[in-house]
PDB file of C-alpha atoms in Angstrom:
ATOM      1  CA  MET A   1      78.385 109.113 127.088  1.00 40.00           C
ATOM      2  CA  ALA A   2      75.956 112.022 127.006  1.00 40.00           C
ATOM      3  CA  LYS A   3      75.692 111.830 123.204  1.00 53.00           C
ATOM      4  CA  HIS A   4      73.787 108.560 123.227  1.00 59.00           C
ATOM      5  CA  GLY A   5      72.296 108.743 126.700  1.00 84.00           C
ATOM      6  CA  PHE A   6      71.550 105.567 128.563  1.00 93.00           C
ATOM      7  CA  LEU A   7      72.298 103.254 125.605  1.00 93.00           C
ATOM      8  CA  ASP A   8      76.060 103.628 126.070  1.00 93.00           C
ATOM      9  CA  VAL A   9      75.777 103.068 129.811  1.00 95.00           C
ATOM     10  CA  LEU A  10      73.516 100.040 129.284  1.00 97.00           C
ATOM     11  CA  GLU A  11      75.906  98.504 126.752  1.00 96.00           C
ATOM     12  CA  ALA A  12      78.887  99.004 129.082  1.00 96.00           C
ATOM     13  CA  ALA A  13      76.971  97.406 131.984  1.00 97.00           C
ATOM     14  CA  LEU A  14      75.919  94.437 129.830  1.00 98.00           C
ATOM     15  CA  ASP A  15      79.458  93.951 128.507  1.00 98.00           C
ATOM     16  CA  LYS A  16      80.767  93.868 132.067  1.00 98.00           C
ATOM     17  CA  HIS A  17      78.054  91.861 133.868  1.00 97.00           C
ATOM     18  CA  PHE A  18      76.068  89.864 131.279  1.00 98.00           C
ATOM     19  CA  THR A  19      77.806  86.784 129.876  1.00 95.00           C
ATOM     20  CA  TYR A  20      75.319  85.788 127.161  1.00 96.00           C
ATOM     21  CA  ASP A  21      75.141  86.835 123.515  1.00 95.00           C
ATOM     22  CA  TYR A  22      72.915  89.869 123.200  1.00 97.00           C
ATOM     23  CA  GLU A  23      71.859  92.553 120.770  1.00 98.00           C
ATOM     24  CA  LEU A  24      70.448  96.024 121.397  1.00 97.00           C
ATOM     25  CA  ASN A  25      67.937  97.400 118.906  1.00 96.00           C
ATOM     26  CA  TRP A  26      66.947 101.051 119.127  1.00 93.00           C
ATOM     27  CA  ASP A  27      63.456 101.593 117.713  1.00 94.00           C
ATOM     28  CA  LYS A  28      63.492 105.362 117.281  1.00 92.00           C
ATOM     29  CA  LYS A  29      59.944 105.570 115.884  1.00 94.00           C
ATOM     30  CA  ASN A  30      58.512 103.717 118.876  1.00 94.00           C
ATOM     31  CA  HIS A  31      60.795 105.443 121.424  1.00 94.00           C
ATOM     32  CA  ALA A  32      62.026 102.091 122.729  1.00 95.00           C
ATOM     33  CA  VAL A  33      65.147  99.962 123.085  1.00 96.00           C
ATOM     34  CA  GLU A  34      64.851  96.205 122.698  1.00 98.00           C
ATOM     35  CA  LEU A  35      67.430  93.872 124.209  1.00 98.00           C
ATOM     36  CA  ALA A  36      67.505  90.373 122.720  1.00 98.00           C
ATOM     37  CA  PHE A  37      69.588  87.586 124.231  1.00 98.00           C
ATOM     38  CA  ILE A  38      70.054  83.895 123.558  1.00 95.00           C
ATOM     39  CA  LEU A  39      70.186  80.898 125.875  1.00 94.00           C
ATOM     40  CA  GLU A  40      71.824  77.873 124.279  1.00 91.00           C
ATOM     41  CA  ALA A  41      71.462  74.299 125.538  1.00 87.00           C
ATOM     42  CA  GLN A  42      72.771  71.076 124.059  1.00 86.00           C
ATOM     43  CA  ASN A  43      70.033  68.538 123.518  1.00 81.00           C
ATOM     44  CA  VAL A  44      72.319  65.496 123.855  1.00 80.00           C
ATOM     45  CA  ALA A  45      69.462  63.061 124.368  1.00 79.00           C
ATOM     46  CA  GLY A  46      67.769  64.349 121.210  1.00 81.00           C
ATOM     47  CA  ILE A  47      64.514  65.021 123.043  1.00 79.00           C
ATOM     48  CA  GLU A  48      61.875  66.387 120.690  1.00 82.00           C
ATOM     49  CA  THR A  49      60.702  69.833 121.706  1.00 82.00           C
ATOM     50  CA  VAL A  50      57.952  72.001 120.249  1.00 81.00           C
ATOM     51  CA  ASP A  51      58.355  75.772 120.250  1.00 79.00           C
ATOM     52  CA  ASP A  52      55.585  78.323 120.791  1.00 78.00           C
ATOM     53  CA  GLU A  53      54.951  78.403 117.030  1.00 84.00           C
ATOM     54  CA  GLY A  54      54.365  74.636 116.882  1.00 86.00           C
ATOM     55  CA  ASN A  55      57.685  73.689 115.250  1.00 87.00           C
ATOM     56  CA  ALA A  56      59.085  70.345 116.444  1.00 86.00           C
ATOM     57  CA  SER A  57      62.829  69.708 116.704  1.00 85.00           C
ATOM     58  CA  SER A  58      65.294  67.426 118.455  1.00 85.00           C
ATOM     59  CA  GLU A  59      68.267  69.702 117.730  1.00 87.00           C
ATOM     60  CA  ASP A  60      70.170  71.816 120.264  1.00 87.00           C
ATOM     61  CA  ILE A  61      68.033  74.567 121.754  1.00 86.00           C
ATOM     62  CA  PHE A  62      68.527  78.257 121.105  1.00 89.00           C
ATOM     63  CA  LEU A  63      66.040  80.247 123.140  1.00 90.00           C
ATOM     64  CA  GLU A  64      65.797  83.934 122.296  1.00 93.00           C
ATOM     65  CA  GLU A  65      64.323  86.238 124.920  1.00 96.00           C
ATOM     66  CA  TYR A  66      63.524  89.935 124.772  1.00 98.00           C
ATOM     67  CA  VAL A  67      63.523  92.826 127.229  1.00 98.00           C
ATOM     68  CA  LEU A  68      62.062  96.222 126.358  1.00 98.00           C
ATOM     69  CA  PHE A  69      62.956  99.660 127.694  1.00 97.00           C
ATOM     70  CA  TYR A  70      60.100 101.913 126.648  1.00 97.00           C
ATOM     71  CA  ASN A  71      58.917 105.508 126.876  1.00 95.00           C
ATOM     72  CA  GLN A  72      55.987 105.404 129.270  1.00 91.00           C
ATOM     73  CA  ASP A  73      54.197 108.146 127.306  1.00 92.00           C
ATOM     74  CA  LYS A  74      54.890 107.247 123.659  1.00 94.00           C
ATOM     75  CA  SER A  75      55.780 103.579 123.110  1.00 95.00           C
ATOM     76  CA  ARG A  76      53.288 100.963 121.902  1.00 95.00           C
ATOM     77  CA  PHE A  77      53.938  97.221 122.279  1.00 96.00           C
ATOM     78  CA  ASP A  78      52.491  93.887 123.374  1.00 96.00           C
ATOM     79  CA  GLU A  79      53.780  93.070 126.856  1.00 94.00           C
ATOM     80  CA  GLU A  80      53.434  89.329 126.197  1.00 94.00           C
ATOM     81  CA  ASP A  81      56.271  89.582 123.652  1.00 95.00           C
ATOM     82  CA  TYR A  82      58.794  90.436 126.383  1.00 98.00           C
ATOM     83  CA  LEU A  83      60.365  88.783 129.397  1.00 97.00           C
ATOM     84  CA  VAL A  84      60.008  92.190 131.047  1.00 98.00           C
ATOM     85  CA  ALA A  85      59.189  95.699 129.847  1.00 98.00           C
ATOM     86  CA  LEU A  86      60.750  98.554 131.821  1.00 98.00           C
ATOM     87  CA  PRO A  87      59.361 102.081 131.452  1.00 97.00           C
ATOM     88  CA  PHE A  88      61.459 105.229 131.425  1.00 95.00           C
ATOM     89  CA  ASP A  89      60.921 108.952 131.420  1.00 91.00           C
ATOM     90  CA  ALA A  90      62.619 110.297 128.264  1.00 83.00           C
ATOM     91  CA  LYS A  91      64.233 113.266 129.994  1.00 87.00           C
ATOM     92  CA  LYS A  92      65.308 111.406 133.118  1.00 91.00           C
ATOM     93  CA  GLY A  93      66.231 108.027 131.590  1.00 93.00           C
ATOM     94  CA  PHE A  94      68.074 105.596 133.849  1.00 95.00           C
ATOM     95  CA  SER A  95      70.943 105.858 136.305  1.00 96.00           C
ATOM     96  CA  ALA A  96      74.207 103.986 135.790  1.00 95.00           C
ATOM     97  CA  GLU A  97      73.539 102.219 139.089  1.00 97.00           C
ATOM     98  CA  PHE A  98      70.142 101.002 137.882  1.00 98.00           C
ATOM     99  CA  LEU A  99      71.535  99.792 134.537  1.00 98.00           C
ATOM    100  CA  THR A 100      74.371  97.936 136.305  1.00 97.00           C
ATOM    101  CA  TYR A 101      71.852  96.369 138.689  1.00 98.00           C
ATOM    102  CA  PHE A 102      69.628  95.440 135.732  1.00 98.00           C
ATOM    103  CA  ALA A 103      72.519  93.767 133.851  1.00 98.00           C
ATOM    104  CA  SER A 104      73.477  91.754 136.929  1.00 98.00           C
ATOM    105  CA  PHE A 105      69.858  90.750 137.654  1.00 99.00           C
ATOM    106  CA  LEU A 106      69.354  89.770 134.013  1.00 99.00           C
ATOM    107  CA  LYS A 107      72.470  87.573 134.166  1.00 98.00           C
ATOM    108  CA  ASP A 108      71.135  85.844 137.290  1.00 98.00           C
ATOM    109  CA  THR A 109      67.751  85.398 135.573  1.00 98.00           C
ATOM    110  CA  ALA A 110      69.391  83.974 132.441  1.00 98.00           C
ATOM    111  CA  ASP A 111      71.583  81.648 134.550  1.00 97.00           C
ATOM    112  CA  GLN A 112      68.493  80.349 136.363  1.00 97.00           C
ATOM    113  CA  GLY A 113      66.644  80.058 133.058  1.00 96.00           C
ATOM    114  CA  LEU A 114      69.469  78.007 131.559  1.00 95.00           C
ATOM    115  CA  ASP A 115      69.513  75.733 134.634  1.00 94.00           C
ATOM    116  CA  ASP A 116      65.731  75.319 134.351  1.00 93.00           C
ATOM    117  CA  LEU A 117      66.054  74.567 130.631  1.00 91.00           C
ATOM    118  CA  MET A 118      68.647  71.859 131.329  1.00 90.00           C
ATOM    119  CA  ASP A 119      66.348  70.385 134.023  1.00 90.00           C
ATOM    120  CA  PHE A 120      63.473  70.478 131.523  1.00 86.00           C
ATOM    121  CA  LEU A 121      65.521  68.550 128.960  1.00 85.00           C
ATOM    122  CA  ALA A 122      66.534  65.977 131.588  1.00 85.00           C
ATOM    123  CA  ASP A 123      62.957  65.377 132.827  1.00 84.00           C
ATOM    124  CA  PRO A 124      60.903  63.220 130.438  1.00 80.00           C
ATOM    125  CA  GLU A 125      57.726  64.150 132.346  1.00 86.00           C
ATOM    126  CA  ALA A 126      58.194  67.911 131.881  1.00 83.00           C
ATOM    127  CA  GLN A 127      55.670  69.379 129.480  1.00 83.00           C
ATOM    128  CA  GLU A 128      56.619  73.026 129.284  1.00 85.00           C
ATOM    129  CA  PHE A 129      59.499  75.433 129.828  1.00 86.00           C
ATOM    130  CA  ALA A 130      59.523  79.201 130.200  1.00 88.00           C
ATOM    131  CA  ILE A 131      62.119  81.560 131.604  1.00 94.00           C
ATOM    132  CA  ALA A 132      60.752  83.656 134.488  1.00 95.00           C
ATOM    133  CA  TRP A 133      61.422  87.259 135.504  1.00 97.00           C
ATOM    134  CA  ASP A 134      61.005  87.722 139.267  1.00 98.00           C
ATOM    135  CA  SER A 135      59.447  91.196 139.358  1.00 97.00           C
ATOM    136  CA  GLU A 136      59.127  91.200 143.132  1.00 97.00           C
ATOM    137  CA  ALA A 137      62.828  90.421 143.698  1.00 98.00           C
ATOM    138  CA  PHE A 138      63.833  92.914 140.997  1.00 98.00           C
ATOM    139  CA  GLU A 139      61.800  95.746 142.538  1.00 97.00           C
ATOM    140  CA  LYS A 140      63.064  94.888 146.031  1.00 97.00           C
ATOM    141  CA  GLY A 141      66.680  95.170 144.847  1.00 97.00           C
ATOM    142  CA  ARG A 142      65.867  98.313 142.890  1.00 96.00           C
ATOM    143  CA  ALA A 143      64.449  99.966 146.013  1.00 96.00           C
ATOM    144  CA  ASP A 144      67.815  99.501 147.747  1.00 94.00           C
ATOM    145  CA  LEU A 145      69.801 101.291 145.006  1.00 95.00           C
ATOM    146  CA  ALA A 146      71.595 104.546 145.746  1.00 94.00           C
ATOM    147  CA  GLU A 147      71.244 106.185 142.338  1.00 93.00           C
ATOM    148  CA  GLY A 148      73.510 108.989 141.181  1.00 92.00           C
ATOM    149  CA  GLU A 149      73.624 110.589 137.741  1.00 91.00           C
ATOM    150  CA  PHE A 150      70.831 109.774 135.296  1.00 93.00           C
ATOM    151  CA  TYR A 151      71.328 109.320 131.557  1.00 93.00           C
ATOM    152  CA  PRO A 152      68.415 110.373 129.337  1.00 91.00           C
ATOM    153  CA  TYR A 153      66.865 108.612 126.371  1.00 86.00           C
ATOM    154  CA  PRO A 154      69.278 109.102 123.451  1.00 81.00           C
ATOM    155  CA  ARG A 155      68.759 111.871 120.918  1.00 74.00           C
ATOM    156  CA  TYR A 156      69.138 111.323 117.216  1.00 64.00           C
TER     157      TYR A 156
END
């Protein structure tokens, strides 16, 4: 695992705890790792929805969300593009315990987001839907972690 640092540990944690389709993209130039995942909901009633780019559709919904792990000293990005952006120190990286906790918390967040999306589709009065990251709950759980070995940002 040391060869690729925290990426291998993150992928193992996601494979074990996260039940949605996902993709990891390592942006070496920007010293960041982007995690993309998809929520899928059947739009049985054929309700017309409009995405954030103004495209209307009454098809099934595929909502792609993004999480960013970034180098706090080197990465550049627009925070609004991400559900959450988590900083790391390149030499320290993340612990296996943190990455396991993250994968589990992300699954819970995605589960809640999917439930909220289904409620949105069922409510003709609903105007808007967005998945929410509960930073306060995440940080509270993170504070309770007993972290062991840390895995650094991968080298290439």
